[in-house]
Structure formats: C-alpha cells, structure tokens
mmCIF file of C-alpha atoms in Angstrom:
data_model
loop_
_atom_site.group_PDB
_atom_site.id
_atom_site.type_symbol
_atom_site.label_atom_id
_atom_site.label_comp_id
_atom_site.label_asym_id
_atom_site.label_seq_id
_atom_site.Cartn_x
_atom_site.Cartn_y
_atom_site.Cartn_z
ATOM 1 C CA UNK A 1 7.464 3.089 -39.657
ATOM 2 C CA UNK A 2 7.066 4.122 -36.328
ATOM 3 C CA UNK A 3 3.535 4.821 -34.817
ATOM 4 C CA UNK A 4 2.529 8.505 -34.375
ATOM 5 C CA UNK A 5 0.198 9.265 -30.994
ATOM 6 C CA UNK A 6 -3.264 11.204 -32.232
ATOM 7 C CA UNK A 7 -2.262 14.713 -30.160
ATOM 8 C CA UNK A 8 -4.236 14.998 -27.428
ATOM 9 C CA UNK A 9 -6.651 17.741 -27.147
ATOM 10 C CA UNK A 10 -6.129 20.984 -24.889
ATOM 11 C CA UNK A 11 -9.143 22.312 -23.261
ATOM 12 C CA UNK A 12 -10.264 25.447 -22.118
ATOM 13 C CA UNK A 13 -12.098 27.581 -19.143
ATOM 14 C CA UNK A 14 -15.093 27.583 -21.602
ATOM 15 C CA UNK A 15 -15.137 23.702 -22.024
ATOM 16 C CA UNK A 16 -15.300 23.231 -17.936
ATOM 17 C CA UNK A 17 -18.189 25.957 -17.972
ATOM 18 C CA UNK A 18 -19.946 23.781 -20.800
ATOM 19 C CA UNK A 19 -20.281 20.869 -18.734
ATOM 20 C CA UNK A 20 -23.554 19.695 -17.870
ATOM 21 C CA UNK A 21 -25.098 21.351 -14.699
ATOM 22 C CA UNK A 22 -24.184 19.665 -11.688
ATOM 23 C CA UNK A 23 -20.529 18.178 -13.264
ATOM 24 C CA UNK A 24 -17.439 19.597 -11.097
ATOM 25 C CA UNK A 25 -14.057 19.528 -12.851
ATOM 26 C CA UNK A 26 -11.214 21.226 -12.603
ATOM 27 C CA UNK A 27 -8.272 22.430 -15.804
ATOM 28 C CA UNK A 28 -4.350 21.858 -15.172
ATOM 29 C CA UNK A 29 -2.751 22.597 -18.383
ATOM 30 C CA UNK A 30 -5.584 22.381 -20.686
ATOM 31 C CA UNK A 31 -6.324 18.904 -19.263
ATOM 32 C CA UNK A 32 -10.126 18.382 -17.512
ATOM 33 C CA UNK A 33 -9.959 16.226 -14.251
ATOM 34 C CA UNK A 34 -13.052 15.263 -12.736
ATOM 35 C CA UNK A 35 -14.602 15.647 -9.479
ATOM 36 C CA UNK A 36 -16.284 13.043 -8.014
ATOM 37 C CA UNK A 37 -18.810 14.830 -4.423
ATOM 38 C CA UNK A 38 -17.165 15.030 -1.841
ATOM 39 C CA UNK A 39 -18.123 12.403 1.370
ATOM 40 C CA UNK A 40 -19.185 13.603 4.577
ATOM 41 C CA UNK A 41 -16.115 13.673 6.262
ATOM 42 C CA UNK A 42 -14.481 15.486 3.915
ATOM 43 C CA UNK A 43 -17.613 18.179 3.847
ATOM 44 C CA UNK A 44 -16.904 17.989 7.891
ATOM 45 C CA UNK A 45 -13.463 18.732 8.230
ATOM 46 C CA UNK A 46 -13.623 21.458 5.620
ATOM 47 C CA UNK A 47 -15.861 23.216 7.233
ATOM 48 C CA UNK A 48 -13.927 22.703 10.675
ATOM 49 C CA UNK A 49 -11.123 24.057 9.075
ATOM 50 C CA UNK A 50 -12.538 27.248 7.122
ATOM 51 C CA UNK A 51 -14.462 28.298 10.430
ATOM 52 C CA UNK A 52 -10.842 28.239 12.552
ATOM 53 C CA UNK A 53 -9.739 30.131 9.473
ATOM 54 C CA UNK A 54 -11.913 32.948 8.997
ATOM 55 C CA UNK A 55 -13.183 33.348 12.682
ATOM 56 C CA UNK A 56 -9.023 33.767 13.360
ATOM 57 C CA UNK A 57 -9.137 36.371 10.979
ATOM 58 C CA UNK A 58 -12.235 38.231 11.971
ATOM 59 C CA UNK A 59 -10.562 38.259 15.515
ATOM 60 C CA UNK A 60 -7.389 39.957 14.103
ATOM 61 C CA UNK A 61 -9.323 41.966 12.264
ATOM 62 C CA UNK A 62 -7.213 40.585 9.343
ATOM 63 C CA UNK A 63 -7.452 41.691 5.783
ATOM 64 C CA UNK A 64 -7.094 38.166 4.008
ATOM 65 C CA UNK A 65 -10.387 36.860 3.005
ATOM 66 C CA UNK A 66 -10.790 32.507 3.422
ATOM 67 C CA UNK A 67 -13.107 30.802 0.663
ATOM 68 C CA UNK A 68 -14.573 27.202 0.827
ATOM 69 C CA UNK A 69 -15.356 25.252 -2.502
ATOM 70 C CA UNK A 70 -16.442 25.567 -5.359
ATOM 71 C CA UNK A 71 -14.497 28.749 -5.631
ATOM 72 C CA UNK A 72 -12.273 29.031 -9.304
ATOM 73 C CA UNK A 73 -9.012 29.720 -9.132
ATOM 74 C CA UNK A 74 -7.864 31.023 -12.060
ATOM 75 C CA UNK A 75 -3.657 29.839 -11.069
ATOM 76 C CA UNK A 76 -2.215 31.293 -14.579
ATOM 77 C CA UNK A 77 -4.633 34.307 -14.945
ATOM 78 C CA UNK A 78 -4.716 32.179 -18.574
ATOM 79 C CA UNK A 79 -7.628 29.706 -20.018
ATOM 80 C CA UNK A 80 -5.501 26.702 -19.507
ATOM 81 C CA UNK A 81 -5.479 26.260 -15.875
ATOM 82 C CA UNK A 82 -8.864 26.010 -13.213
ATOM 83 C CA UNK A 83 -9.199 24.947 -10.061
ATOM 84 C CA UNK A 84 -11.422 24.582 -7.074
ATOM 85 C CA UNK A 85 -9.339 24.427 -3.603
ATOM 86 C CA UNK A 86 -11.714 23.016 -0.791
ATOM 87 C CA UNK A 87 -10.109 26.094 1.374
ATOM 88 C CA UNK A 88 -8.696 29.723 -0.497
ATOM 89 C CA UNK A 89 -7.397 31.981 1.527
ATOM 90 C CA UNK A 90 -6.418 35.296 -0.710
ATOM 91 C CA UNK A 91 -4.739 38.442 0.970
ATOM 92 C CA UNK A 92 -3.991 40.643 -2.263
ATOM 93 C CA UNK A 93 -8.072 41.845 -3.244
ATOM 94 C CA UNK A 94 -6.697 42.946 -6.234
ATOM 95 C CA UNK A 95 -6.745 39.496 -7.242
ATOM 96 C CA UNK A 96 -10.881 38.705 -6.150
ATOM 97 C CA UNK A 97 -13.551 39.041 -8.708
ATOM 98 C CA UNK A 98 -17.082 37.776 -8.564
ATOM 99 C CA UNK A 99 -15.633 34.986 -11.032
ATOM 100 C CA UNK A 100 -13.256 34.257 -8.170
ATOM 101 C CA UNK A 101 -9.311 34.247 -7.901
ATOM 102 C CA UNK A 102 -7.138 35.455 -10.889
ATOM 103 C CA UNK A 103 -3.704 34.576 -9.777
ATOM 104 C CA UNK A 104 -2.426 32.315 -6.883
ATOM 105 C CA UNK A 105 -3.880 32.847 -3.112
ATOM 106 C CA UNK A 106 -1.691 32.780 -0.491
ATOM 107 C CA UNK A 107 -2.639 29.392 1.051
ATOM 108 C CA UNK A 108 -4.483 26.426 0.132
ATOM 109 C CA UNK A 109 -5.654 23.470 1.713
ATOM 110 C CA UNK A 110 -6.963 20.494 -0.099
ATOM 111 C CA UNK A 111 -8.912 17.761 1.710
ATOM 112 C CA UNK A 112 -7.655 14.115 -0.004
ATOM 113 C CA UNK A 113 -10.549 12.263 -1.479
ATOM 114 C CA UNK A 114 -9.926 8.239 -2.696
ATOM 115 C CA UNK A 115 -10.043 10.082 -6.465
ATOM 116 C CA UNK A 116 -8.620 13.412 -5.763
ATOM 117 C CA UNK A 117 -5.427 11.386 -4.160
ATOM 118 C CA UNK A 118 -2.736 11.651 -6.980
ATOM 119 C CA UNK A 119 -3.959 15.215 -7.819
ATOM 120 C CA UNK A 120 -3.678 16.393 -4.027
ATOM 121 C CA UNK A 121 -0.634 14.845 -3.761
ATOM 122 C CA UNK A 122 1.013 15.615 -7.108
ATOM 123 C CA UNK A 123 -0.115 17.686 -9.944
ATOM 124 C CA UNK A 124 -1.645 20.420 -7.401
ATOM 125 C CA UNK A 125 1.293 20.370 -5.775
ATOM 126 C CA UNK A 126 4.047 21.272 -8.170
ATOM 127 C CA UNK A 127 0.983 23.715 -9.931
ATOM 128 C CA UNK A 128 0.433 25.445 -6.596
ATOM 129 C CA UNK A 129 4.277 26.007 -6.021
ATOM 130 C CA UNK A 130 5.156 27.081 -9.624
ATOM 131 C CA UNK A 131 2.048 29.247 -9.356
ATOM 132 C CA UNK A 132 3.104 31.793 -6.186
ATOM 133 C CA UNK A 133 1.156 29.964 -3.570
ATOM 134 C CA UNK A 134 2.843 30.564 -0.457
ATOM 135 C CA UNK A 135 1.293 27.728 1.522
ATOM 136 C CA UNK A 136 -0.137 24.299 0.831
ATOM 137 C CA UNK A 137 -1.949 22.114 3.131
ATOM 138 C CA UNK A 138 -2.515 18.600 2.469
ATOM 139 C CA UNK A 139 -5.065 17.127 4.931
ATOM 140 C CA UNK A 140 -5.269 13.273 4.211
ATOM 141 C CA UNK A 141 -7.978 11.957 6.737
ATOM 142 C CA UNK A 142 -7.311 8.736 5.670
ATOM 143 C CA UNK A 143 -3.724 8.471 6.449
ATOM 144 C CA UNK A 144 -4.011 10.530 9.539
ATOM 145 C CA UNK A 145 -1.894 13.135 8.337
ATOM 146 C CA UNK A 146 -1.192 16.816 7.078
ATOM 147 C CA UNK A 147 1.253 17.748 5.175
ATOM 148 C CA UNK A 148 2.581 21.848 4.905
ATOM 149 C CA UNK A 149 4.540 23.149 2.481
ATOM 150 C CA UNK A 150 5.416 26.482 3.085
ATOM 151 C CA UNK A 151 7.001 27.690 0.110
ATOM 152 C CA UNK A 152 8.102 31.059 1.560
ATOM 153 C CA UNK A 153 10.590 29.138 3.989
ATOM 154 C CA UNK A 154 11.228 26.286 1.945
ATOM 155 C CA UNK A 155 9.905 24.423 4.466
ATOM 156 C CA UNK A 156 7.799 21.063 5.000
ATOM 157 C CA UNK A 157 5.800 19.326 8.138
ATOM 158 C CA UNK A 158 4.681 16.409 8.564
ATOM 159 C CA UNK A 159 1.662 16.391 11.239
ATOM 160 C CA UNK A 160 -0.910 14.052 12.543
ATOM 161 C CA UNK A 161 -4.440 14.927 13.683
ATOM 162 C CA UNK A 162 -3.317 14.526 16.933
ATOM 163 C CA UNK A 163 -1.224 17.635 16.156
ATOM 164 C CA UNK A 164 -1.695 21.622 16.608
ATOM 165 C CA UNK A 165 -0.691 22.643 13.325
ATOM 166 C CA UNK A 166 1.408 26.574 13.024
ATOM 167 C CA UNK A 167 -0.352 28.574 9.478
ATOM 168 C CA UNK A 168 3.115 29.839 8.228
ATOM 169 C CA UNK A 169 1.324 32.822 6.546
ATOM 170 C CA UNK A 170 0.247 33.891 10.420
ATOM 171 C CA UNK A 171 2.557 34.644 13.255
ATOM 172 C CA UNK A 172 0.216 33.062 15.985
ATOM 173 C CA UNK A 173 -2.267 30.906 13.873
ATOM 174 C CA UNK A 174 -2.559 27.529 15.127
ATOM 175 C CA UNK A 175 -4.802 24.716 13.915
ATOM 176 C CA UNK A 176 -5.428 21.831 16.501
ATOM 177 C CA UNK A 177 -6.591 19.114 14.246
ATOM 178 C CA UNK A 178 -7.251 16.827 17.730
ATOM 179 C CA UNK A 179 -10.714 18.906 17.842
ATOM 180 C CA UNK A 180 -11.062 17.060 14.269
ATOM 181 C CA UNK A 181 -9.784 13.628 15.078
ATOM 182 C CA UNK A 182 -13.357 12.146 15.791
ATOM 183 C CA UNK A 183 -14.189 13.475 12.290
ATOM 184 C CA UNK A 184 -11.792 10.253 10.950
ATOM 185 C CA UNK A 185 -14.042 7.960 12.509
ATOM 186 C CA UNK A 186 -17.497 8.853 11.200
#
C-alpha cells in the first residue's frame, strides 16, 4: 500500500501577524518563510539605493512613491501571499493603505542575503512576474551583480557594481552602483 504524505498546512496573513514580536516572515502561497536581520551591508546598500530612488523622484516631481522594508505587500490582494521587498516603489495610490500595498508595485528590488538566496532568486521571482510587477531588481552583493527583469519589455540585464544601471519604469533614471562598490567590501 503506498504511503500517503500528511498534507501540509496552508497559512494565512493572520498566522504571520501572530508571530512573536520581533519575528519577520514573509507568505508565498500559504507557505511562511523566515527572515533572518539583515547584515550591514545589506542595511547599506538599501538605503543607497532607496535615497537615489526617491530623491530622483522628488526631483521630477514624480507621482510614484519608493518604500524601504518592512513594508507588506499584499501580491494577490488574497490571505495567501505576504511579502516584504527591501525597496517598493508603487505608482497606482489606489493600491497604498496604511497596511501597505494591495496588489503588485511597479518595481522591486530585493537585496540577496546568504538565506534569502533561493527566494530572491526563485520563488520571488516567478511570484513578482505572475503578480503584475513591472520591474525586478536583483542586487546580489556577493556575486557582484544585478540582475533586471523588466517584464514590460521582456527584457533582462545582467550588470555589475561597476555598472550604471537604466530603471526601465523611468525614461532617464540611472543607478550607478560604482558609488556602492566599496559597500561589498565592508
């Protein structure tokens, strides 16, 4: 008689809200991941990147608004699915609460952690793009590289942080990551 698996349980937006104070996870398809802190670098280079972001769009007088995590993202607009990008940025208000995101923001970078590897790389990744997202920034300090996925275009770099680095949701939005290059060796 063949062996039946136990089925495995499907969690919710409550059950990441019941965690115990201080406990960062994130929900893809009713399955809790968790988050381990991030390190120092990563902390730097987010923060490099959200202040290019948003001080681009306060210049343009833009009407997109950039978030840095822990912000939710609610991908589905259903109880199944929960994330925390380390940078949001969202261009449709409609879709901002004081909860956070309900639906999927136009871009989103993730910084790769050691842990957060396989998720950055992977599950986010196909979630993000079946989700709307329009952009999707993989920064990956330790390999040196950044990966965009612009889903609009159908199109996909493969950069360096000795690289300037075109947003695709901006006609003149350019990252230079070589201002961020000494961040790799802290």
């Amino acid at each position: 008689m063949p062996l039946a698996l136990a089925p495995q349980k499907t969690y919710t937006i409550d059950d990441v809200y019941a965690l115990p104070n201080g406990k960062r996870a994130e929900l893809v398809d009713g399955q809790i991941y968790d988050m381990a802190p991030p390190s120092r670098k990563h902390q730097m280079i987010t923060g490099e990147l959200f202040t290019a972001i948003n001080n681009y769009i306060k210049l343009k007088n833009g009407i997109c608004e950039p978030y840095i995590a822990p912000f939710a993202v609610f991908l589905n607009k259903d109880d199944k699915n929960y994330v925390e990008p380390d940078i949001s940025v969202i261009c449709d208000k409609s879709k901002l609460t004081d909860k956070g995101c309900f639906g999927a923001p136009d871009w989103v970078i993730e910084i790769v952690s050691p842990s957060s590897r396989r998720m950055d790389y992977f599950t986010k990744l196909f979630k993000y793009r079946t989700a709307g997202i329009r952009e999707y920034w993989i920064v990956d300090p330790e390999k040196n590289r950044i990966l965009v996925y612009n889903f609009e275009s159908e199109d996909t770099g493969d950069y360096t942080f000795a690289d300037c680095v075109k947003a695709g949701i901006y006609d003149d939005l350019l990252v230079d990551f070589s201002n961020m290059a000494g961040l790799l060796n802290i």
